[in-house]
DNA sequence: CAATCTATGTAATAACATAACACGACCATT
DNA sequence: AATGGTCGTGTTATGTTATTACATAGATTG
């Protein structure tokens, strides 16, 4: 999916997410954008839907929250395939990474089972190095 | 975690989940158990919490739903480490599997980054072989 | 018995997400 | 210019998922 020009609301939502150190729920984003005229959850959800399509934002399923993609300038490949997330329970920091070996294993399983995967979620919850005692 | 005797409510919830072909939300479980005296969501959530602890039930994060564990009698290992799920969008069927190579890769990444993973979620959404055109 | 722990019941509320309808901007075709 | 279509938007209401707070009852134990 290529990334066309963003609309006003999309740009606002992406901006808020990009500045955040932590994942944000749709309602947290809404609160941050009240001063910009946001009044209702749908304004956030509609923007998020597009940003997810464009690959500019990821949804963390285990958190019902969203993060800006941090994969952009990586050397190994252009458009990421499956992305994995490590989420610190304490400080909330999210590390986005991908691993082609894991992709391969999952693809192999799917092929063998005749399963056609449209979307893959990989999320680690735990403690980041900075937060470990 | 060893599995002690289940309480009445835990047994009811596990029974409903075990009979289901598909994952169930807490509220769907609640509806199924109205005739057994269930009146409030908390009765379900409390039972689920314990069943998750015991490893008898898994939560599907991308669905906000729950399935009974189907990993019990597998040959390769006793207690599963990380479990992955393939979820058919059409028929709802869930296949639970695990892959030690994936575990190893994730463990390797975590070790390298100093991340201590407490819980890992792997979910594939797509179409099962029976549902593909 | 008193203290404590666990399971339970109930009501209220919080948090997350979508449906339905309306309106205006934009653009292509006529 | 008028028509129709798509898209983004605004607003209200509603649906779905999960938790907080408080109360009760039974089992356990010192
Ligand atoms: Zn890559
Ligand atoms: Zn941390
Ligand atoms: Zn195994
Ligand atoms: Zn299917």
Coordinates of C-alpha atoms (C1' of nucleotides) and ligand atoms in Angstrom, one line a residue:
Chain A
X1 CA 0.0 0.0 0.0
X2 CA 1.4 3.4 -1.0
X3 CA 1.0 6.4 1.2
X4 CA -0.9 9.2 -0.3
X5 CA -1.2 12.6 1.3
X6 CA -2.8 12.5 4.6
X7 CA -6.0 14.3 5.5
X8 CA -6.0 16.7 8.3
X9 CA -7.4 14.3 10.9
X10 CA -5.0 11.5 9.8
X11 CA -2.1 13.8 10.1
X12 CA -3.2 14.9 13.5
X13 CA -3.6 11.4 14.8
X14 CA -0.2 10.3 13.3
X15 CA 1.5 13.3 14.8
X16 CA 0.2 12.5 18.3
X17 CA 1.2 8.9 18.0
X18 CA 4.6 9.7 16.7
X19 CA 5.4 12.0 19.6
X20 CA 4.3 9.5 22.1
X21 CA 6.8 7.3 23.8
X22 CA 4.1 4.8 24.5
X23 CA 1.2 3.2 22.7
X24 CA -2.0 5.1 23.0
X25 CA -5.6 4.0 23.1
X26 CA -8.1 5.6 20.7
X27 CA -9.7 7.4 23.6
X28 CA -6.3 8.7 24.8
X29 CA -5.7 10.1 21.3
X30 CA -9.1 11.6 21.3
X31 CA -8.3 13.5 24.5
X32 CA -5.1 14.8 23.1
X33 CA -6.9 16.1 20.1
X34 CA -9.8 17.8 21.8
X35 CA -8.1 21.2 21.3
X36 CA -7.8 20.4 17.6
X37 CA -11.5 20.0 17.3
X38 CA -11.9 16.3 17.9
X39 CA -15.1 15.5 19.7
X40 CA -16.0 11.9 19.0
X41 CA -14.2 8.5 19.0
X42 CA -15.1 7.9 15.3
X43 CA -12.9 10.8 14.2
X44 CA -10.0 8.9 15.8
X45 CA -11.0 5.4 14.6
X46 CA -11.5 6.6 11.1
X47 CA -8.1 8.2 10.9
X48 CA -6.5 5.1 12.5
X49 CA -8.2 2.8 10.0
X50 CA -6.5 4.6 7.1
X51 CA -3.2 4.9 8.9
X52 CA -3.2 1.2 9.5
X53 CA -4.0 0.6 5.8
X54 CA -1.0 2.8 4.9
X55 CA 1.2 0.9 7.3
X56 CA 2.1 4.1 9.2
X57 CA 0.5 2.8 12.4
X58 CA 0.3 -0.6 14.1
X59 CA -2.4 -1.9 16.4
X60 CA -1.2 -3.7 19.5
X61 CA -3.9 -6.3 20.0
X62 CA -2.9 -7.3 23.5
X63 CA -3.3 -3.6 24.6
X64 CA -6.1 -2.3 22.4
X65 CA -3.7 0.4 21.6
X66 CA -1.8 1.9 18.7
X67 CA 1.7 2.9 17.9
X68 CA 3.4 4.8 15.0
X69 CA 5.4 2.5 12.9
X70 CA 9.1 2.7 13.7
X71 CA 10.3 0.4 10.9
X72 CA 10.7 3.0 8.2
X73 CA 14.4 3.4 7.6
X74 CA 15.5 -0.1 8.2
X75 CA 18.2 -1.5 5.9
X76 CA 17.2 -5.1 5.5
X77 CA 13.9 -4.6 3.6
X78 CA 11.6 -2.0 2.3
X79 CA 8.1 -2.9 3.3
X80 CA 8.0 -5.0 6.3
X81 CA 6.2 -8.3 6.3
X82 CA 5.2 -9.4 9.7
X83 CA 6.2 -7.2 12.5
X84 CA 6.7 -8.2 16.1
X85 CA 6.5 -6.1 19.2
X86 CA 8.1 -6.2 22.6
X87 CA 6.1 -4.3 25.1
X88 CA 7.4 -3.3 28.5
X89 CA 4.7 -3.7 31.2
X90 CA 6.4 -1.2 33.4
X91 CA 7.5 1.7 31.3
X92 CA 5.2 1.1 28.3
X93 CA 8.0 1.3 25.8
X94 CA 7.4 -0.7 22.6
X95 CA 10.2 -2.2 20.4
X96 CA 9.2 -3.0 16.9
X97 CA 11.2 -5.7 15.1
X98 CA 10.9 -8.4 12.5
X99 CA 12.5 -11.7 12.0
X100 CA 12.5 -13.4 8.6
X101 CA 13.2 -16.8 10.2
X102 CA 10.0 -16.5 12.1
X103 CA 8.2 -15.4 9.0
X104 CA 9.5 -18.4 7.3
X105 CA 8.4 -20.8 10.0
X106 CA 4.9 -19.4 10.1
X107 CA 4.7 -19.4 6.3
X108 CA 5.8 -23.0 6.4
X109 CA 3.2 -24.0 8.9
X110 CA 0.5 -22.2 7.0
X111 CA 1.5 -23.7 3.7
X112 CA 1.5 -27.2 5.1
X113 CA -1.9 -26.7 6.7
X114 CA -3.4 -24.9 3.7
X115 CA -4.0 -21.8 5.9
X116 CA -3.9 -18.4 4.1
X117 CA -2.7 -15.9 6.7
X118 CA -3.9 -12.3 6.0
X119 CA -2.6 -10.7 9.2
X120 CA -0.2 -11.9 11.8
X121 CA 0.2 -10.7 15.3
X122 CA 3.3 -11.3 17.4
X123 CA 3.5 -9.5 20.7
X124 CA 5.8 -10.1 23.7
X125 CA 4.8 -8.6 27.0
X126 CA 7.4 -8.3 29.7
X127 CA 10.1 -6.1 31.0
X128 CA 12.5 -4.1 29.0
X129 CA 16.2 -4.1 29.9
X130 CA 15.9 -0.6 31.5
X131 CA 13.1 -1.8 33.8
X132 CA 14.6 -5.0 35.0
X133 CA 15.9 -5.0 38.6
Chain B
X1 CA 1.1 -24.2 37.1
X2 CA -0.6 -27.3 38.3
X3 CA -4.3 -27.7 37.9
X4 CA -6.2 -28.2 41.2
X5 CA -9.8 -29.1 41.3
X6 CA -12.0 -26.6 39.6
X7 CA -14.8 -24.7 41.3
X8 CA -18.3 -25.0 40.0
X9 CA -18.1 -21.8 38.0
X10 CA -14.7 -22.6 36.6
X11 CA -15.9 -26.1 35.5
X12 CA -19.0 -24.6 33.9
X13 CA -17.0 -22.1 31.9
X14 CA -14.5 -24.6 30.8
X15 CA -17.2 -27.0 29.8
X16 CA -18.9 -24.4 27.6
X17 CA -15.6 -23.5 26.0
X18 CA -14.6 -27.1 25.4
X19 CA -17.8 -27.9 23.6
X20 CA -17.6 -24.9 21.4
X21 CA -16.1 -25.2 17.9
X22 CA -15.2 -21.5 18.0
X23 CA -13.7 -19.0 20.4
X24 CA -16.2 -17.3 22.6
X25 CA -16.3 -13.9 24.1
X26 CA -16.9 -13.6 27.9
X27 CA -20.4 -12.3 27.2
X28 CA -21.2 -15.2 24.9
X29 CA -20.2 -17.5 27.6
X30 CA -22.3 -15.6 30.0
X31 CA -25.4 -16.1 27.8
X32 CA -24.7 -19.8 27.6
X33 CA -24.6 -20.1 31.3
X34 CA -27.7 -18.0 32.2
X35 CA -29.6 -21.2 32.8
X36 CA -26.9 -22.3 35.2
X37 CA -27.3 -19.3 37.4
X38 CA -24.8 -16.9 35.8
X39 CA -26.1 -13.3 36.0
X40 CA -23.1 -11.0 35.6
X41 CA -19.9 -10.7 33.5
X42 CA -17.7 -11.0 36.6
X43 CA -18.7 -14.6 37.2
X44 CA -17.3 -15.4 33.8
X45 CA -14.2 -13.2 34.0
X46 CA -13.3 -14.6 37.4
X47 CA -13.5 -18.1 36.2
X48 CA -11.6 -17.3 33.0
X49 CA -8.8 -15.7 35.0
X50 CA -8.2 -18.9 36.9
X51 CA -8.5 -21.1 33.9
X52 CA -6.0 -19.0 32.1
X53 CA -3.7 -19.4 35.1
X54 CA -4.1 -23.1 35.0
X55 CA -3.3 -23.1 31.3
X56 CA -6.7 -24.7 30.5
X57 CA -7.9 -21.8 28.5
X58 CA -6.2 -19.3 26.1
X59 CA -7.1 -15.8 25.4
X60 CA -7.1 -14.7 21.7
X61 CA -6.0 -11.1 21.9
X62 CA -7.0 -10.2 18.4
X63 CA -10.5 -11.4 19.0
X64 CA -11.1 -10.5 22.7
X65 CA -12.2 -14.1 23.0
X66 CA -11.3 -17.4 24.7
X67 CA -10.7 -21.0 23.7
X68 CA -10.1 -24.1 25.6
X69 CA -6.6 -25.4 25.3
X70 CA -6.3 -28.1 22.7
X71 CA -2.6 -28.9 23.4
X72 CA -3.0 -31.4 26.1
X73 CA -2.0 -34.7 24.6
X74 CA 0.7 -33.7 22.3
X75 CA 3.7 -35.8 22.0
X76 CA 6.6 -33.4 21.7
X77 CA 6.4 -31.8 25.1
X78 CA 4.5 -31.7 28.3
X79 CA 3.7 -28.1 29.1
X80 CA 3.7 -25.9 26.1
X81 CA 5.8 -22.8 26.0
X82 CA 4.5 -20.3 23.6
X83 CA 1.4 -21.3 21.7
X84 CA 0.4 -19.9 18.3
X85 CA -3.1 -19.7 16.9
X86 CA -4.4 -19.8 13.4
X87 CA -7.9 -18.3 13.3
X88 CA -10.2 -18.6 10.3
X89 CA -12.1 -15.4 9.6
X90 CA -14.8 -17.3 7.9
X91 CA -15.7 -20.3 9.9
X92 CA -14.1 -19.2 13.2
X93 CA -12.1 -22.4 13.6
X94 CA -9.0 -22.0 15.7
X95 CA -5.9 -24.2 15.3
X96 CA -3.5 -24.2 18.2
X97 CA 0.1 -25.1 17.5
X98 CA 3.6 -24.3 18.7
X99 CA 6.9 -24.2 17.1
X100 CA 10.1 -24.5 19.0
X101 CA 12.1 -22.8 16.2
X102 CA 10.0 -19.7 16.6
X103 CA 10.3 -19.9 20.4
X104 CA 14.1 -20.0 19.9
X105 CA 14.2 -17.0 17.6
X106 CA 12.0 -15.0 20.0
X107 CA 14.1 -16.1 23.0
X108 CA 17.2 -15.1 21.1
X109 CA 15.9 -11.7 20.3
X110 CA 14.8 -11.1 23.8
X111 CA 18.1 -12.3 25.2
X112 CA 20.1 -10.0 22.9
X113 CA 17.9 -7.0 23.9
X114 CA 17.7 -7.8 27.6
X115 CA 14.0 -8.1 27.3
X116 CA 12.3 -10.5 29.7
X117 CA 9.2 -11.8 28.1
X118 CA 6.4 -12.9 30.4
X119 CA 3.8 -13.7 27.9
X120 CA 3.9 -14.1 24.1
X121 CA 1.1 -13.8 21.7
X122 CA 1.2 -15.2 18.2
X123 CA -2.0 -15.2 16.2
X124 CA -2.6 -15.7 12.5
X125 CA -5.8 -14.4 11.0
X126 CA -6.9 -15.7 7.7
X127 CA -8.7 -18.5 5.9
X128 CA -8.5 -22.1 6.8
X129 CA -8.1 -24.7 4.1
X130 CA -11.7 -25.7 4.2
X131 CA -12.9 -22.1 3.7
X132 CA -10.6 -21.2 0.8
X133 CA -12.3 -21.0 -2.6
Chain C
dC1 C1' -14.2 -18.7 68.6
dA2 C1' -11.8 -15.2 65.9
dA3 C1' -9.0 -14.4 61.9
dT4 C1' -8.3 -15.1 57.4
dC5 C1' -8.7 -16.8 52.9
dT6 C1' -11.3 -18.1 48.8
dA7 C1' -15.3 -18.3 46.0
dT8 C1' -19.3 -16.1 45.0
dG9 C1' -23.3 -12.6 43.9
dT10 C1' -24.8 -8.0 42.5
dA11 C1' -24.8 -3.3 40.8
dA12 C1' -22.6 0.2 38.8
dT13 C1' -19.3 2.0 35.8
dA14 C1' -15.3 2.4 32.8
dA15 C1' -13.0 1.4 28.5
dC16 C1' -13.2 0.1 23.7
dA17 C1' -15.6 0.1 19.2
dT18 C1' -19.3 0.7 15.7
dA19 C1' -23.9 2.0 13.4
dA20 C1' -26.7 5.3 11.3
dC21 C1' -27.5 9.6 9.4
dA22 C1' -26.2 14.1 7.6
dC23 C1' -23.4 17.4 5.3
dG24 C1' -20.1 19.5 2.4
dA25 C1' -15.8 19.3 -0.7
dC26 C1' -13.9 17.4 -4.7
dC27 C1' -13.9 15.6 -9.2
dA28 C1' -15.5 13.5 -13.5
dT29 C1' -19.0 13.2 -16.9
dT30 C1' -22.7 15.1 -19.4
Chain D
dA1 C1' -23.7 24.7 -15.2
dA2 C1' -25.9 20.5 -13.7
dT3 C1' -25.5 15.7 -12.3
dG4 C1' -23.8 12.0 -9.8
dG5 C1' -20.2 9.7 -7.2
dT6 C1' -16.6 9.2 -3.9
dC7 C1' -14.5 10.7 0.1
dG8 C1' -13.7 13.0 4.4
dT9 C1' -16.1 14.8 8.1
dG10 C1' -19.3 15.8 12.2
dT11 C1' -22.7 14.2 15.5
dT12 C1' -25.6 11.2 18.2
dA13 C1' -26.6 7.0 19.8
dT14 C1' -25.7 2.4 20.8
dG15 C1' -23.1 -1.9 21.2
dT16 C1' -19.4 -4.7 23.2
dT17 C1' -15.7 -5.8 26.4
dA18 C1' -13.8 -5.4 31.1
dT19 C1' -13.3 -3.7 35.9
dT20 C1' -14.4 -1.4 40.5
dA21 C1' -16.7 -1.6 44.7
dC22 C1' -19.2 -3.7 48.0
dA23 C1' -21.6 -7.6 50.3
dT24 C1' -22.2 -12.5 51.6
dA25 C1' -21.1 -17.3 52.6
dG26 C1' -18.1 -21.3 53.3
dA27 C1' -13.7 -23.4 54.4
dT28 C1' -9.4 -23.3 57.1
dT29 C1' -6.6 -22.5 60.7
dG30 C1' -4.5 -20.8 65.0
Ligands
LIG1 ZN1 12.9 -6.5 7.2
LIG2 ZN1 10.5 -0.7 30.5
LIG3 ZN1 5.7 -28.7 22.2
LIG4 ZN1 -12.5 -21.7 8.0

